[in-house]
GROMACS .gro file of C-alpha atoms in nm:
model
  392
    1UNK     CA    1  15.231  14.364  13.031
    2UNK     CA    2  14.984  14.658  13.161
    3UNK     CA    3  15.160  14.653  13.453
    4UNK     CA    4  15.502  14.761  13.327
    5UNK     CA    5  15.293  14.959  13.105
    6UNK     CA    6  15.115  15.155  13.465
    7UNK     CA    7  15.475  15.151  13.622
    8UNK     CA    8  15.619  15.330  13.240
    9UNK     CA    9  15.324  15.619  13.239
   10UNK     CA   10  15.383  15.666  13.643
   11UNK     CA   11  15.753  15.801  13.548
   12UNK     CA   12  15.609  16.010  13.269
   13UNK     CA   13  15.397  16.225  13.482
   14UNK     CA   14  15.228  16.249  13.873
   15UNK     CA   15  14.863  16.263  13.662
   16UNK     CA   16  14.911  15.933  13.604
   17UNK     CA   17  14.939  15.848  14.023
   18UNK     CA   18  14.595  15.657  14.006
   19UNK     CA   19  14.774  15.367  13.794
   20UNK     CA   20  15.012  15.258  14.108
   21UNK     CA   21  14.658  15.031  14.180
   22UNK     CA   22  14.794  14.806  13.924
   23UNK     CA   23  15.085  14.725  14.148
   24UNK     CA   24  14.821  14.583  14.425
   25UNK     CA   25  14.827  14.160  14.306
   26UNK     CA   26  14.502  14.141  14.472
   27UNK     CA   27  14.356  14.386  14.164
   28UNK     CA   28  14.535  14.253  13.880
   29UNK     CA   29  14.413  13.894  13.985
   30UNK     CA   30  14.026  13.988  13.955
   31UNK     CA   31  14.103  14.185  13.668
   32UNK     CA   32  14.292  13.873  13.510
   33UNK     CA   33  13.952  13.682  13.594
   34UNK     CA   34  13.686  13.895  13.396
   35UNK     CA   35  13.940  13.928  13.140
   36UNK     CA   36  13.925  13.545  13.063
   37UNK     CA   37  13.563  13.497  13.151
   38UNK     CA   38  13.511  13.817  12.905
   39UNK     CA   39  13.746  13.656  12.602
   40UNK     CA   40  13.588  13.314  12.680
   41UNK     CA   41  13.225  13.418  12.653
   42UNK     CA   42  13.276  13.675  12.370
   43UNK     CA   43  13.502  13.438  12.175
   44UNK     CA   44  13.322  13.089  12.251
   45UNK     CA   45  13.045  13.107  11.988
   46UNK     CA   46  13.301  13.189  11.708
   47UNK     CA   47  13.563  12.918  11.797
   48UNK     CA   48  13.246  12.615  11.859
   49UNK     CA   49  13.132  12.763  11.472
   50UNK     CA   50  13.469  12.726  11.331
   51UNK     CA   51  13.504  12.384  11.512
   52UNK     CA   52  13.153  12.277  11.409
   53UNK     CA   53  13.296  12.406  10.993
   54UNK     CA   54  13.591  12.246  11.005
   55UNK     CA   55  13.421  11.886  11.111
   56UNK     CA   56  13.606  11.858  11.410
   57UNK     CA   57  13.347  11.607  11.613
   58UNK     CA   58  13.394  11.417  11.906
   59UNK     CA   59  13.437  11.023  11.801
   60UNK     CA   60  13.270  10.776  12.084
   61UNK     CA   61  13.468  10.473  12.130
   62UNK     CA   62  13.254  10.169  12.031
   63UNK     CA   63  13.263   9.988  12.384
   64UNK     CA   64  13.144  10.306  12.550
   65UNK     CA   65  12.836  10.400  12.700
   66UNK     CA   66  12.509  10.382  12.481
   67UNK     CA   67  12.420  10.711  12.621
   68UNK     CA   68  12.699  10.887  12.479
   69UNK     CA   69  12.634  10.759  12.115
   70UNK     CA   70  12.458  11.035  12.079
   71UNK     CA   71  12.708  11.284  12.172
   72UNK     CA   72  12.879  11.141  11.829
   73UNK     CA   73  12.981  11.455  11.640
   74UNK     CA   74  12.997  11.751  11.906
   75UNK     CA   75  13.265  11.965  11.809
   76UNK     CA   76  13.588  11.902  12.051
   77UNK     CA   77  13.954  12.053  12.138
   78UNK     CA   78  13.751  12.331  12.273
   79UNK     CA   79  14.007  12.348  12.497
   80UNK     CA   80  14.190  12.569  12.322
   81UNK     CA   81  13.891  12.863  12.367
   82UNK     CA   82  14.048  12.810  12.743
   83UNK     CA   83  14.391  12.858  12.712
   84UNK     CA   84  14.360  13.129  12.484
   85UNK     CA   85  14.195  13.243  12.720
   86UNK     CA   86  14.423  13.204  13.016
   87UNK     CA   87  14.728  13.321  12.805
   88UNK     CA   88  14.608  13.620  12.674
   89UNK     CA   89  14.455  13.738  13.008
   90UNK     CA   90  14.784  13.603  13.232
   91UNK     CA   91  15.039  13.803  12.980
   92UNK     CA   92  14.794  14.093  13.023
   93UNK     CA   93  14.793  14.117  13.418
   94UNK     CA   94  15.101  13.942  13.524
   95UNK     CA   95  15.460  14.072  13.639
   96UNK     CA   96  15.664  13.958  13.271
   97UNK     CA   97  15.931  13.928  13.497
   98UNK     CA   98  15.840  13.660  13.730
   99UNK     CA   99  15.973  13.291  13.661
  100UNK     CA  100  15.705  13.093  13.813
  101UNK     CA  101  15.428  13.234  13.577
  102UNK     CA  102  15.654  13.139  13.301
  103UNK     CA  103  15.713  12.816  13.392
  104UNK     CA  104  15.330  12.719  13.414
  105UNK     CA  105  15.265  12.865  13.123
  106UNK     CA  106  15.555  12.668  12.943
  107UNK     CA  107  15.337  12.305  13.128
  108UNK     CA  108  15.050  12.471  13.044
  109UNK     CA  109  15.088  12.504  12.664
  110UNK     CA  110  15.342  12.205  12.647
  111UNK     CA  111  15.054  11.990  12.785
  112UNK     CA  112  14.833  12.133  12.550
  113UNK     CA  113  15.013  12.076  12.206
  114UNK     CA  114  15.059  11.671  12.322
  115UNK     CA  115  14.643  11.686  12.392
  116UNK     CA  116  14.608  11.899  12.004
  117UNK     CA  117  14.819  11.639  11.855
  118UNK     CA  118  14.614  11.353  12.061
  119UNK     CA  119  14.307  11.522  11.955
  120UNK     CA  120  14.393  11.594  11.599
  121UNK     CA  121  14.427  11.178  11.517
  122UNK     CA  122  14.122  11.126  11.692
  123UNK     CA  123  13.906  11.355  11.454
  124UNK     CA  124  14.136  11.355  11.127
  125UNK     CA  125  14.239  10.973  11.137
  126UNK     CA  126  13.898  10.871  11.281
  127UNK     CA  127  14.059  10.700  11.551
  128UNK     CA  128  13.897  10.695  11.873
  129UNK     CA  129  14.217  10.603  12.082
  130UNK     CA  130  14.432  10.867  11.970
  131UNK     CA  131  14.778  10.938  12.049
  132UNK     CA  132  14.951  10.620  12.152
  133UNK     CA  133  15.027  10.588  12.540
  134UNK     CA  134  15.387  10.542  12.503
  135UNK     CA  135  15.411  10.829  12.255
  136UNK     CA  136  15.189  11.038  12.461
  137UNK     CA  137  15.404  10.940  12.819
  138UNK     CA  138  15.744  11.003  12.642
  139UNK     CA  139  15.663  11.367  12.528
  140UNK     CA  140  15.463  11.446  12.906
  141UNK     CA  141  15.768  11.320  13.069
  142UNK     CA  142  16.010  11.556  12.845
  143UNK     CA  143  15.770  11.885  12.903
  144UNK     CA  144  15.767  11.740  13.294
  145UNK     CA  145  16.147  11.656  13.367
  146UNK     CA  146  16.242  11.993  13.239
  147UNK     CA  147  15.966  12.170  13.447
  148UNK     CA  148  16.087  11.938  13.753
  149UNK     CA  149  16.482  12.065  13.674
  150UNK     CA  150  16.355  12.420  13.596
  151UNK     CA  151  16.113  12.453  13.960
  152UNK     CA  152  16.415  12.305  14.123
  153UNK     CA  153  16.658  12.547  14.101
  154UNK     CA  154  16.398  12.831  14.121
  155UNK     CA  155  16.284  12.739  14.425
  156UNK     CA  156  16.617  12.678  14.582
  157UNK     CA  157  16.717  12.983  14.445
  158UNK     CA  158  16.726  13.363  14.551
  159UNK     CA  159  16.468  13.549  14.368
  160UNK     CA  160  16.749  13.801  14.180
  161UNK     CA  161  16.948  13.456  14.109
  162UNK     CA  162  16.861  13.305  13.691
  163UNK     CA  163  16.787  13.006  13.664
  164UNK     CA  164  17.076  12.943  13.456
  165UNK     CA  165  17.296  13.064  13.665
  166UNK     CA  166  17.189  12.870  13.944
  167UNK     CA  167  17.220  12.520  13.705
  168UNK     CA  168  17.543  12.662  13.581
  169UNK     CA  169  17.652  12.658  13.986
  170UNK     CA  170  17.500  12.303  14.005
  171UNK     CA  171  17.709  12.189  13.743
  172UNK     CA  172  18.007  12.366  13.864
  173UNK     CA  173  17.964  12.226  14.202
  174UNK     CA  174  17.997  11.850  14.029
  175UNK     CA  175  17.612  11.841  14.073
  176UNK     CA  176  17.605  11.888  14.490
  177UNK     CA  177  17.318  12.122  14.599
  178UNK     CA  178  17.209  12.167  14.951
  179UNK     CA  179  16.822  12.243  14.913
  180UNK     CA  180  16.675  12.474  15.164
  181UNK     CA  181  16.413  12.399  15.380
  182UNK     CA  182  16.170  12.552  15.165
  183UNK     CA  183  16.177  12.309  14.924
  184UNK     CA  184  16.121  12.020  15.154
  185UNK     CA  185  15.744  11.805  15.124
  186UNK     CA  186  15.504  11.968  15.371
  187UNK     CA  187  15.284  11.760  15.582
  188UNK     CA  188  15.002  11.971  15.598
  189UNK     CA  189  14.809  12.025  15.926
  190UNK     CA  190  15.117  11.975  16.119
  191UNK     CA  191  15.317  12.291  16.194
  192UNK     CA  192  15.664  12.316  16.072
  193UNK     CA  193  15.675  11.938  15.987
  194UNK     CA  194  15.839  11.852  15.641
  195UNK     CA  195  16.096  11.589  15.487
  196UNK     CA  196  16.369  11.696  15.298
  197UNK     CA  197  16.376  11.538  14.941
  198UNK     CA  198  16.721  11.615  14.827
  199UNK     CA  199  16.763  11.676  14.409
  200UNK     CA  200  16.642  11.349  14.330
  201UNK     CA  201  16.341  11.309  14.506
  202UNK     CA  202  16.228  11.654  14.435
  203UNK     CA  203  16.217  11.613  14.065
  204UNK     CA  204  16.071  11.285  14.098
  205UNK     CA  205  15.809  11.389  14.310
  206UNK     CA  206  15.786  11.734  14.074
  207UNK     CA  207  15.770  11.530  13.763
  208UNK     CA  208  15.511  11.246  13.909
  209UNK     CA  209  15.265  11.502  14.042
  210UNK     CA  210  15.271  11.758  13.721
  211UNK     CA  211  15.245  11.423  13.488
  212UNK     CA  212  14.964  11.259  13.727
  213UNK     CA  213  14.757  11.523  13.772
  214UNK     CA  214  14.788  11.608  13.382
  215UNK     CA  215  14.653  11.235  13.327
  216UNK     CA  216  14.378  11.222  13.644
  217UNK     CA  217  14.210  11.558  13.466
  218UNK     CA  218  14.198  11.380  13.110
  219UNK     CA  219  14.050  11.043  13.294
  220UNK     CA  220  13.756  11.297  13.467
  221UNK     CA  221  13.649  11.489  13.125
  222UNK     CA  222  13.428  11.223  13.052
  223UNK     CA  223  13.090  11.401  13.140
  224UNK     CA  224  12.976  11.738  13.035
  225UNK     CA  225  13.074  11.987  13.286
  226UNK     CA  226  13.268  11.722  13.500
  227UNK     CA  227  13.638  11.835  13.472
  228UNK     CA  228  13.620  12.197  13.420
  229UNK     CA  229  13.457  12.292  13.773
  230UNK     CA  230  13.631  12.097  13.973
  231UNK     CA  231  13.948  12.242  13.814
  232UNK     CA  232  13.784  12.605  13.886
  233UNK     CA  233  13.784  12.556  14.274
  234UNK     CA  234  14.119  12.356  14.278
  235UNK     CA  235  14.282  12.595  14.134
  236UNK     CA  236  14.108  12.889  14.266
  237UNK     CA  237  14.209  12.733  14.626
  238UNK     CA  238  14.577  12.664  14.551
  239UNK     CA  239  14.590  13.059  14.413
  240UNK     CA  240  14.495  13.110  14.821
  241UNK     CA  241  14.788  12.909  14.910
  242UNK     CA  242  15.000  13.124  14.620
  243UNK     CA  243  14.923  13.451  14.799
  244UNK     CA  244  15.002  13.351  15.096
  245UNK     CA  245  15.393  13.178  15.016
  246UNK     CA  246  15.425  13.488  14.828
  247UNK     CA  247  15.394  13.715  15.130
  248UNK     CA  248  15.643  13.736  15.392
  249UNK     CA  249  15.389  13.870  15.632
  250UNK     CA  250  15.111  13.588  15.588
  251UNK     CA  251  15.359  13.351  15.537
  252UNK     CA  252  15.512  13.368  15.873
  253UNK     CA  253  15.186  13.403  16.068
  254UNK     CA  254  15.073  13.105  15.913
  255UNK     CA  255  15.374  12.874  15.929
  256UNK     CA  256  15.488  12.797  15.566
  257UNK     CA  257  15.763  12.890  15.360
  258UNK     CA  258  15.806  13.209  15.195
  259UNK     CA  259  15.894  13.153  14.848
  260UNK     CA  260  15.923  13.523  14.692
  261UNK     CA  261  15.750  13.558  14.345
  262UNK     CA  262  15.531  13.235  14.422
  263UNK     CA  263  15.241  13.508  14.488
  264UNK     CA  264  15.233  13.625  14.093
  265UNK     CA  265  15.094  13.270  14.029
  266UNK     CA  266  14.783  13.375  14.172
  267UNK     CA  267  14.756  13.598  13.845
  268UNK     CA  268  14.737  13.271  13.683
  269UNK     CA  269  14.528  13.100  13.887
  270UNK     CA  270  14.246  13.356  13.902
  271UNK     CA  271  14.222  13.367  13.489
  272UNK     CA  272  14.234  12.985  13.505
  273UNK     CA  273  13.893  13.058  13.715
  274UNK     CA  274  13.773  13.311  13.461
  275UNK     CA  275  13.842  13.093  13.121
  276UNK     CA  276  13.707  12.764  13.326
  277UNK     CA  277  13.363  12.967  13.404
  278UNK     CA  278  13.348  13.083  13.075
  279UNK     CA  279  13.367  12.747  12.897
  280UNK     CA  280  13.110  12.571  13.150
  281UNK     CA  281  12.901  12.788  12.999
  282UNK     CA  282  12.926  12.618  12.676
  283UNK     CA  283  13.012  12.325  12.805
  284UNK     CA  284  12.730  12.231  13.078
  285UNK     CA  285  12.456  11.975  12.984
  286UNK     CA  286  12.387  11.929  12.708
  287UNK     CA  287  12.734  12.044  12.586
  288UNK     CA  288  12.774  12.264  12.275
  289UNK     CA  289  13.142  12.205  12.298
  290UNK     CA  290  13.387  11.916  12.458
  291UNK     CA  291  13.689  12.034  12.638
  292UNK     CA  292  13.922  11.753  12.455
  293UNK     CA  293  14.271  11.631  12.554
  294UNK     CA  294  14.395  12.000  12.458
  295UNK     CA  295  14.261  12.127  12.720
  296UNK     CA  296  14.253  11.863  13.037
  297UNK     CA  297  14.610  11.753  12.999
  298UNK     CA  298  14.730  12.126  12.987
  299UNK     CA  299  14.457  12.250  13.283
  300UNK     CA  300  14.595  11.909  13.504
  301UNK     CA  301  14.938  11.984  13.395
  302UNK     CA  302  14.898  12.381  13.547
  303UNK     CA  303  14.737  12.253  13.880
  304UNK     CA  304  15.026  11.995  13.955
  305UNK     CA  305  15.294  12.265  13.910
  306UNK     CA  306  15.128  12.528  14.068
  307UNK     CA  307  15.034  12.279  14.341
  308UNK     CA  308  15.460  12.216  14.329
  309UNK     CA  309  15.513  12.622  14.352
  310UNK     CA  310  15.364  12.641  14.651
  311UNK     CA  311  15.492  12.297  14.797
  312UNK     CA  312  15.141  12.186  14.819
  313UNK     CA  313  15.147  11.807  14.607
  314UNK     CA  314  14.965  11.639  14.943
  315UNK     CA  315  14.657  11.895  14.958
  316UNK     CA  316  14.665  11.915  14.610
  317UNK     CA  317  14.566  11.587  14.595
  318UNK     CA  318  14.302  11.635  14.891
  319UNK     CA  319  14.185  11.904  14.708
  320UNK     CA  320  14.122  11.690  14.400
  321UNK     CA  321  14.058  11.394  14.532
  322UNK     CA  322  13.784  11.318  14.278
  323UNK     CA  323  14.087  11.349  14.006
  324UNK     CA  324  14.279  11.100  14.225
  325UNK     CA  325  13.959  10.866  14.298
  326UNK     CA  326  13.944  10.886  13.889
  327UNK     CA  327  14.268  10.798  13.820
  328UNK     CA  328  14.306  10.491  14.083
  329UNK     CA  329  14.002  10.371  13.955
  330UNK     CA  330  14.118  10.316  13.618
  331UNK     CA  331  14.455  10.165  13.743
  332UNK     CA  332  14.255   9.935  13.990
  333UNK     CA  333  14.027   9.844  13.732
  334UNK     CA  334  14.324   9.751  13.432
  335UNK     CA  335  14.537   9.566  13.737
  336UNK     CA  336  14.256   9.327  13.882
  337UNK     CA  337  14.147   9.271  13.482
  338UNK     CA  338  14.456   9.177  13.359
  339UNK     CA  339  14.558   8.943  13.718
  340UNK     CA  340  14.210   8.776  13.738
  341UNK     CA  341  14.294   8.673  13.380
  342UNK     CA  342  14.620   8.519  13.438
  343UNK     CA  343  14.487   8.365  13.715
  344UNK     CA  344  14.133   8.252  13.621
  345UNK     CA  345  14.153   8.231  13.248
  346UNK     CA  346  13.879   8.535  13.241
  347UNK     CA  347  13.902   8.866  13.328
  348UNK     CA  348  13.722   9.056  13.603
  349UNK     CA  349  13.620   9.387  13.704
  350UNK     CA  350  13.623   9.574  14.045
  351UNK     CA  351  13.357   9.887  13.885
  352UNK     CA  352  13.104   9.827  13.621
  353UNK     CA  353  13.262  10.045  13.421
  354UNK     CA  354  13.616  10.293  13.438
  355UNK     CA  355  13.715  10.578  13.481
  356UNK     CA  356  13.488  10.580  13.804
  357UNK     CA  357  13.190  10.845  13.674
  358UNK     CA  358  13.080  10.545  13.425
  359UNK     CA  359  13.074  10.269  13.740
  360UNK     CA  360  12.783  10.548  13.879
  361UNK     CA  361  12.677  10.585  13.546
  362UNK     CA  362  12.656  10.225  13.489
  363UNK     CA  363  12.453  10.214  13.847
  364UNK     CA  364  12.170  10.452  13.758
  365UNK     CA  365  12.282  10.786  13.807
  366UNK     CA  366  12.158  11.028  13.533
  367UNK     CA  367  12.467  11.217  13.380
  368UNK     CA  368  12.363  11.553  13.562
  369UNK     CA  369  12.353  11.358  13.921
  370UNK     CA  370  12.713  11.259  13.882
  371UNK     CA  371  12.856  11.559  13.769
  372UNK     CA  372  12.673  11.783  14.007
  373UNK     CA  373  12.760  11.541  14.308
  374UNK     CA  374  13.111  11.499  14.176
  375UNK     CA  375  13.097  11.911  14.234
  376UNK     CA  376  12.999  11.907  14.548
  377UNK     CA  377  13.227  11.650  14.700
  378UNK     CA  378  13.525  11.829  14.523
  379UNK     CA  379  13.407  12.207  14.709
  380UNK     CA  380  13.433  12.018  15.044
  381UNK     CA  381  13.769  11.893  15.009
  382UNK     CA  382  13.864  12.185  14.880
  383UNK     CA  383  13.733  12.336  15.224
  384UNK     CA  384  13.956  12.093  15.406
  385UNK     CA  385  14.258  12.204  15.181
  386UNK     CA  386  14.187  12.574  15.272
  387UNK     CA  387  14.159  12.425  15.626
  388UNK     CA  388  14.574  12.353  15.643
  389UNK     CA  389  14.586  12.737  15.634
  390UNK     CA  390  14.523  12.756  15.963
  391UNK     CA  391  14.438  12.393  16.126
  392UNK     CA  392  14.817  12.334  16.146
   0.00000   0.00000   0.00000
């Protein structure tokens, strides 16, 4: 928005030269950081109040830990301080004519209505579970299959083709499309090694990464602080990896595809940074506020198709690897329960507890230790991520 706004008072009048900085991406992304961190901090007192009035409390399910009983009550769906966050400060800074912006802020806030209505039971009905898991999986699989279609032909496309025009030509064509290399799966820290995915497998693979890493976020919010960091680094580092597919110069030097307009995501990224700084601030031990479904399904949702954007899914997951370690651990943990049971007549566990904080939890970590570990393992892989820059 300002930046049609700088590019409208340039043509007015040469006094108005010193605006052409907003046309420099590098600018408008710090900008687009204090921006959020600014509306998160100013606005996060008000929201937690209103939260706190309107009795919205965090329920603690019954066969969780004893420590958290007394986190009973703490205002949730905070997570809606962050994406108001993000959104107001993205559709301040970004180019309203770029595609892939749009698109992650359609996952973004698509995400984040399923986690408000998720939410929204939990406090109102009193139920602790929520939205039901096939309810939940139906309407994340409609907001991902029509990102999946949507990257698909964006990606394929020239950047002065629509999108409907391209899935117009798809039709047309009695759904044949030839994707170009650029859409293929990167290996990363192997030059100019990919595997082409064809239609199918790229929405599948689209729709299973956006949808996975929506649900591997929600399994990590389970300790104050825990989620939102890690989700600050991963998706400051993949903003990196935005800049440079977005350049035809850095692009090239460094071996990946050039996918024009891909850079503008880093708008996106960066006040993903800002809002996520702002709310640790309210949300660090002992946590005034609790991020909620609202806002770790949306935040996963953005990372997995950003992380598609810039045909990073493998380094996105080495990048958040403790959202993957998270996520298996749950699966692991429901799979050897409910076999053991067939089997032995009683069921058994592989951690003491699941998702995997708990299991440290459970072994005598203090809350802090985990979530401050969890930190630090997640800034080293995202080292090795930033590493497939050049290590390739």
């Amino acid at each position: 928005m300002l930046l049609s706004l700088a590019q409208w008072l340039q043509t007015l009048s040469p006094e108005f030269g010193f605006f052409r900085v907003f046309q420099y991406l590098t600018f408008r992304a710090v900008m687009a950081a204090l921006t959020a961190l600014l509306i998160g901090l100013l606005a996060g007192p008000w929201v937690i109040r209103r939260l706190t009035a309107l009795k919205i409390g965090q329920p603690v399910r019954g066969y969780g830990m004893e420590t958290h009983l007394s986190k009973s009550g703490t205002p949730t769906m905070g997570g809606v301080l962050i994406l108001l966050a993000i959104g107001i400060s993205t559709l301040l800074w970004f180019d309203l004519s770029n595609r892939f912006v749009w698109i992650v802020l359609w996952v973004t806030l698509g995400f984040g209505a399923i986690g408000w209505v998720d939410d929204w039971r939990k406090v109102v009905n009193k139920d602790p579970e929520g939205m039901r898991s096939r309810e939940k999986y139906f309407w994340q699989s409609v907001v991902g299959l029509i990102a999946a279609f949507y990257l698909l032909f964006s990606i394929s496309g020239s950047s002065n083709q629509g999108v409907w025009e391209l899935f117009m030509n798809w039709v047309r064509s009695g759904f044949s499309i030839e994707l170009p290399a650029k859409a293929d799966l990167l290996l990363p820290f192997f030059k100019q090694v990919s595997y082409p995915l064809g239609v199918i497998g790229f929405v599948v693979l689209t729709y299973l990464v956006i949808v996975g890493a929506s649900n591997a976020v929600n399994l990590t919010d389970g300790l104050d602080g825990l989620a939102i960091m890690p989700v600050v680094m991963v998706g400051s580092a993949l903003g990196v990896f935005a800049y440079v597919t977005g350049s035809a110069v850095y692009s090239k030097y460094l071996f990946f595809p050039h996918i024009p307009g891909s850079g503008e995501v880093l708008i996106f990224c960066a006040a993903m940074a800002g809002a996520g700084l702002a709310f640790l601030w309210f949300n660090t031990h002992p946590a005034q506020v609790f991020m909620g479904d609202v806002g770790a399904l949306a935040l996963g949702g953005a990372l997995g198709t950003i992380a598609v954007i810039v045909r990073q899914e493998i380094v996105l997951a080495i990048m958040g690897g403790i959202f993957v370690a998270e996520a298996l651990s749950v699966m692991l943990q429901v799979s050897w329960f409910k076999y053991t049971k067939k089997k032995y007549g009683e069921g058994r566990r592989l951690f003491k507890m699941a998702p995997l904080h708990h299991h440290f939890e459970k072994s005598g970590w203090k809350e802090t230790q985990v979530v401050v570990r969890f930190w630090i393992i997640t800034m080293l892989l995202c080292l090795v991520g930033l590493s497939t820059l050049k290590l390739r």
